[in-house]
Amino acid sequence: MAAEAEAEAEAEGRERGRRGTRWGRAVLVFLPALLVTCGFGTAVATGALATQISVQSGTDGTLVTSSLYGTDFGLVLAPEQYTKPDGTSGTRNLLRMAFAHGQINGLCIAQPQTIGPFSVVLVLTATDKDASTWEIKADNIVIDLTQAKGQLNLNGVVGTTGFTNPEVLIGADSSAITVGTPPLTGWGGSGLGGQFGWWGIKAGVAKFGPVTADVEELNILGGLQLPNLSLTVAPKGTVCKAPDPPVGSPG
C-alpha cells in the first residue's frame, strides 16, 4: 500500500509539473502583451506619452464613449488600402474624424489580438464614472472609423451662398477639409486625406455621442490628459459596455 501511495504521489507530482510547464509557456506567450500594456500605462502616468498616443491594428477595435466634444471639427471620406483575410490587397472607404481640441466623456477601447495560440482582447478604459463630466482632454484627435453609431450635433454659422467663411459646411469637398492650426497632415495633400469630389463636413463645434464605433486607428497627436487609465488583457469576446448618455454639457 505504501508503495502504491508513493507511486500515486509521484504521478500526481509529474502531472502538476506538466501543468506547471504549460502554464509557464502561457505566461511567456502573454508576457509581451502584459509588458506593452504595463509599459504604456507607466508612460502615460509619467507623461512620456503626453504628446502622442496611437492605437491601431490589422483588425478593427471597438471604441465606446458617452460623448466626444470638440472645436475645429472635420469629417471626410477617405480610401484605405488593407489586407483581406485571404492575404490579397484591397481598398475600402472609411470615415476620418478629427478635432483640433477635444473633450471625451469616458472612454473604452476593446482591441482583439492574437498572441501565439491565444485569442485575447486588450481593453483600455479611462473614466471617472460620472456622465456629467468630460474628464479626458486632448488636442489633435484623429479617428479612422469603418462604422459608427451615435448622434452628431454641429454648431456654427451654416454655409450657404453668400457666406465667405461659414463655420459649418456639409457636403464640402473632402480633399479641401483641414483641421488645426497649422493643419494636420500626413494622409496626402494638405488636409485630412479625403478623396477629391467626395463629401465631407466641417464645423466650428461638434458633439458626438453616445458613440459605439469600429475603429481602425486612433491618434491623439497633441496634449493629453487621460485620468484613471486601466489597461487589461481580457478573454476573447470581451466587449466594452454600452455607453451611458451624457448629462449636461462640457465645461
Short mmCIF file of C-alpha atoms in Angstrom, two decimals, residues 8-250:
data_model
loop_
_atom_site.label_atom_id
_atom_site.label_comp_id
_atom_site.label_asym_id
_atom_site.label_seq_id
_atom_site.Cartn_x
_atom_site.Cartn_y
_atom_site.Cartn_z
CA GLU A 8 0.43 7.84 -6.97
CA ALA A 9 2.16 10.79 -5.31
CA GLU A 10 4.96 10.69 -7.88
CA ALA A 11 2.42 10.53 -10.74
CA GLU A 12 0.47 13.47 -9.28
CA GLY A 13 3.68 15.44 -8.93
CA ARG A 14 4.61 14.73 -12.55
CA GLU A 15 1.11 15.83 -13.65
CA ARG A 16 1.40 19.06 -11.65
CA GLY A 17 4.79 19.58 -13.23
CA ARG A 18 3.36 19.12 -16.70
CA ARG A 19 0.54 21.55 -15.92
CA GLY A 20 3.07 23.94 -14.46
CA THR A 21 5.16 23.76 -17.61
CA ARG A 22 2.17 24.52 -19.79
CA TRP A 23 1.24 27.49 -17.59
CA GLY A 24 4.81 28.72 -17.73
CA ARG A 25 4.70 28.66 -21.51
CA ALA A 26 1.40 30.54 -21.46
CA VAL A 27 2.95 33.22 -19.27
CA LEU A 28 5.83 33.56 -21.71
CA VAL A 29 3.38 33.95 -24.59
CA PHE A 30 1.33 36.62 -22.76
CA LEU A 31 4.37 38.42 -21.36
CA PRO A 32 4.89 40.71 -24.40
CA ALA A 33 1.27 41.92 -24.23
CA LEU A 34 1.49 42.44 -20.47
CA LEU A 35 4.74 44.35 -20.84
CA VAL A 36 3.23 46.51 -23.58
CA THR A 37 0.15 47.37 -21.52
CA CYS A 38 2.10 47.95 -18.30
CA GLY A 39 4.73 49.99 -20.12
CA PHE A 40 2.08 52.04 -21.87
CA GLY A 41 0.30 52.77 -18.60
CA THR A 42 3.56 53.77 -16.92
CA ALA A 43 4.45 56.03 -19.85
CA VAL A 44 1.11 57.84 -19.70
CA ALA A 45 1.31 58.19 -15.91
CA THR A 46 4.81 59.69 -16.10
CA GLY A 47 3.98 61.95 -19.04
CA ALA A 48 6.19 60.14 -21.55
CA LEU A 49 3.22 59.75 -23.91
CA ALA A 50 1.61 63.06 -23.08
CA THR A 51 2.08 64.28 -26.65
CA GLN A 52 1.13 61.20 -28.68
CA ILE A 53 -0.96 58.08 -28.33
CA SER A 54 -1.74 55.71 -31.19
CA VAL A 55 -3.97 52.64 -31.19
CA GLN A 56 -4.00 50.63 -34.39
CA SER A 57 -4.15 47.08 -35.67
CA GLY A 58 -4.97 44.97 -38.70
CA THR A 59 -8.38 44.27 -37.12
CA ASP A 60 -10.88 46.89 -36.03
CA GLY A 61 -11.24 47.65 -32.36
CA THR A 62 -14.40 48.90 -30.70
CA LEU A 63 -14.49 52.41 -29.24
CA VAL A 64 -17.21 53.40 -26.78
CA THR A 65 -17.76 56.81 -25.16
CA SER A 66 -20.68 58.72 -23.68
CA SER A 67 -19.71 61.77 -25.70
CA LEU A 68 -16.95 63.29 -27.77
CA TYR A 69 -16.99 67.10 -27.92
CA GLY A 70 -14.60 69.44 -29.65
CA THR A 71 -13.82 72.53 -31.66
CA ASP A 72 -12.47 72.83 -35.20
CA PHE A 73 -14.08 69.59 -36.39
CA GLY A 74 -13.69 67.80 -39.71
CA LEU A 75 -15.15 64.59 -41.15
CA VAL A 76 -14.08 63.15 -44.50
CA LEU A 77 -14.49 60.02 -46.58
CA ALA A 78 -11.09 58.55 -47.37
CA PRO A 79 -9.86 55.44 -49.22
CA GLU A 80 -7.64 52.94 -47.41
CA GLN A 81 -5.52 50.04 -48.60
CA TYR A 82 -5.93 46.92 -46.44
CA THR A 83 -5.16 43.20 -46.43
CA LYS A 84 -8.10 40.84 -46.89
CA PRO A 85 -8.44 37.57 -44.90
CA ASP A 86 -7.14 35.63 -47.93
CA GLY A 87 -3.94 37.71 -47.96
CA THR A 88 -4.75 39.79 -51.03
CA SER A 89 -4.87 43.59 -51.01
CA GLY A 90 -8.00 45.65 -51.38
CA THR A 91 -9.36 49.17 -50.99
CA ARG A 92 -12.14 50.18 -48.64
CA ASN A 93 -13.62 53.53 -47.70
CA LEU A 94 -13.50 54.81 -44.14
CA LEU A 95 -14.61 57.86 -42.18
CA ARG A 96 -11.82 60.03 -40.80
CA MET A 97 -12.98 62.27 -37.95
CA ALA A 98 -10.75 64.94 -36.42
CA PHE A 99 -10.92 67.59 -33.68
CA ALA A 100 -8.28 70.25 -33.07
CA HIS A 101 -9.32 70.43 -29.40
CA GLY A 102 -11.48 67.77 -27.79
CA GLN A 103 -13.08 66.57 -24.57
CA ILE A 104 -14.18 62.96 -24.06
CA ASN A 105 -16.78 61.76 -21.55
CA GLY A 106 -15.41 58.35 -20.55
CA LEU A 107 -13.56 56.05 -22.93
CA CYS A 108 -13.30 52.32 -23.56
CA ILE A 109 -11.40 50.65 -26.40
CA ALA A 110 -11.51 46.86 -26.89
CA GLN A 111 -8.95 45.55 -29.40
CA PRO A 112 -8.89 41.83 -30.39
CA GLN A 113 -5.37 40.40 -30.61
CA THR A 114 -3.83 37.02 -31.38
CA ILE A 115 -0.81 36.26 -29.22
CA GLY A 116 0.73 32.95 -30.21
CA PRO A 117 -2.04 30.32 -29.97
CA PHE A 118 -4.24 32.57 -27.80
CA SER A 119 -7.00 34.96 -28.86
CA VAL A 120 -7.43 37.78 -26.34
CA VAL A 121 -8.77 41.31 -26.13
CA LEU A 122 -6.70 44.28 -25.00
CA VAL A 123 -9.02 46.65 -23.12
CA LEU A 124 -8.20 50.30 -22.42
CA THR A 125 -10.51 52.33 -20.20
CA ALA A 126 -10.29 55.87 -18.84
CA THR A 127 -13.25 57.23 -16.91
CA ASP A 128 -14.31 58.92 -13.68
CA LYS A 129 -17.70 57.13 -13.94
CA ASP A 130 -19.51 60.47 -13.97
CA ALA A 131 -21.62 61.08 -17.09
CA SER A 132 -21.76 64.82 -16.32
CA THR A 133 -18.03 65.39 -16.82
CA TRP A 134 -15.85 65.34 -19.91
CA GLU A 135 -12.76 64.35 -17.96
CA ILE A 136 -10.44 63.43 -20.85
CA LYS A 137 -8.82 66.42 -22.56
CA ALA A 138 -6.89 66.03 -25.82
CA ASP A 139 -5.62 68.05 -28.77
CA ASN A 140 -5.43 66.96 -32.40
CA ILE A 141 -7.64 63.86 -32.18
CA VAL A 142 -7.86 61.79 -35.38
CA ILE A 143 -10.07 58.68 -35.55
CA ASP A 144 -10.41 56.37 -38.56
CA LEU A 145 -13.78 54.58 -38.44
CA THR A 146 -15.26 51.79 -40.52
CA GLN A 147 -18.66 52.32 -38.91
CA ALA A 148 -20.10 54.38 -36.07
CA LYS A 149 -23.40 54.84 -34.28
CA GLY A 150 -24.31 57.98 -32.36
CA GLN A 151 -25.85 61.44 -32.60
CA LEU A 152 -23.76 64.16 -34.24
CA ASN A 153 -24.61 67.77 -33.39
CA LEU A 154 -22.88 70.63 -35.21
CA ASN A 155 -22.80 74.27 -34.17
CA GLY A 156 -21.82 77.41 -36.05
CA VAL A 157 -22.87 79.60 -38.99
CA VAL A 158 -24.18 77.24 -41.67
CA GLY A 159 -22.51 77.64 -45.05
CA THR A 160 -24.78 78.88 -47.85
CA THR A 161 -24.32 81.09 -50.88
CA GLY A 162 -23.08 84.47 -49.72
CA PHE A 163 -21.09 83.31 -46.68
CA THR A 164 -17.36 83.63 -47.26
CA ASN A 165 -16.22 81.90 -44.05
CA PRO A 166 -19.03 79.67 -42.77
CA GLU A 167 -18.48 77.68 -39.57
CA VAL A 168 -20.49 74.67 -40.75
CA LEU A 169 -20.10 73.12 -44.19
CA ILE A 170 -21.98 69.92 -45.07
CA GLY A 171 -21.26 68.28 -48.40
CA ALA A 172 -17.95 70.06 -48.81
CA ASP A 173 -15.17 68.54 -50.93
CA SER A 174 -13.35 66.05 -48.67
CA SER A 175 -9.97 66.88 -50.17
CA ALA A 176 -10.29 70.54 -49.10
CA ILE A 177 -11.18 69.97 -45.43
CA THR A 178 -8.48 70.80 -42.89
CA VAL A 179 -8.36 70.73 -39.09
CA GLY A 180 -5.97 72.52 -36.76
CA THR A 181 -3.51 75.42 -36.99
CA PRO A 182 -1.25 74.55 -38.70
CA PRO A 183 -3.43 71.95 -40.45
CA LEU A 184 -2.98 68.28 -39.53
CA THR A 185 -1.38 66.41 -42.42
CA GLY A 186 0.07 63.01 -43.19
CA TRP A 187 -2.56 61.43 -45.41
CA GLY A 188 -1.60 63.03 -48.70
CA GLY A 189 -2.45 66.55 -49.82
CA SER A 190 -2.90 69.45 -47.42
CA GLY A 191 -5.81 68.16 -45.33
CA LEU A 192 -7.25 65.02 -43.78
CA GLY A 193 -6.72 62.90 -46.89
CA GLY A 194 -10.30 62.96 -48.14
CA GLN A 195 -10.96 61.84 -51.71
CA PHE A 196 -11.39 64.63 -54.25
CA GLY A 197 -15.07 65.12 -55.08
CA TRP A 198 -16.34 63.09 -52.13
CA TRP A 199 -18.45 64.75 -49.45
CA GLY A 200 -17.20 65.97 -46.11
CA ILE A 201 -18.23 68.01 -43.07
CA LYS A 202 -16.51 70.98 -41.46
CA ALA A 203 -17.76 72.67 -38.27
CA GLY A 204 -16.55 75.10 -35.64
CA VAL A 205 -18.04 72.96 -32.84
CA ALA A 206 -19.23 69.33 -32.83
CA LYS A 207 -20.66 66.95 -30.23
CA PHE A 208 -20.93 63.22 -30.98
CA GLY A 209 -22.48 60.72 -28.60
CA PRO A 210 -23.25 58.32 -27.13
CA VAL A 211 -20.84 56.61 -29.53
CA THR A 212 -20.18 52.97 -30.40
CA ALA A 213 -17.75 52.68 -33.30
CA ASP A 214 -15.48 50.22 -35.08
CA VAL A 215 -12.09 51.92 -35.11
CA GLU A 216 -9.25 51.16 -37.49
CA GLU A 217 -6.92 53.75 -35.98
CA LEU A 218 -6.95 56.35 -33.21
CA ASN A 219 -4.30 59.03 -32.93
CA ILE A 220 -4.05 61.80 -30.35
CA LEU A 221 -1.18 63.89 -31.64
CA GLY A 222 -1.24 66.75 -29.15
CA GLY A 223 -1.57 67.26 -25.41
CA LEU A 224 -3.41 64.54 -23.49
CA GLN A 225 -4.98 64.19 -20.04
CA LEU A 226 -6.10 60.58 -19.52
CA PRO A 227 -7.30 60.10 -15.91
CA ASN A 228 -7.96 56.74 -14.24
CA LEU A 229 -6.27 54.78 -17.02
CA SER A 230 -6.72 51.00 -16.94
CA LEU A 231 -5.16 48.50 -19.36
CA THR A 232 -6.02 44.81 -19.18
CA VAL A 233 -5.63 41.61 -21.19
CA ALA A 234 -9.12 40.06 -21.26
CA PRO A 235 -10.57 36.81 -22.64
CA LYS A 236 -11.72 36.55 -26.25
CA GLY A 237 -15.16 38.05 -26.75
CA THR A 238 -14.79 40.76 -24.09
CA VAL A 239 -16.53 43.97 -25.16
CA CYS A 240 -16.94 47.48 -23.79
CA LYS A 241 -20.30 48.02 -22.10
CA ALA A 242 -22.82 50.22 -23.87
CA PRO A 243 -22.20 53.93 -23.20
CA ASP A 244 -24.38 55.90 -20.80
CA PRO A 245 -26.00 59.05 -22.24
CA PRO A 246 -24.08 62.19 -21.23
CA VAL A 247 -25.55 64.52 -18.61
CA GLY A 248 -25.39 68.26 -19.20
CA SER A 249 -22.78 69.93 -21.40
CA PRO A 250 -18.98 70.01 -21.36
#
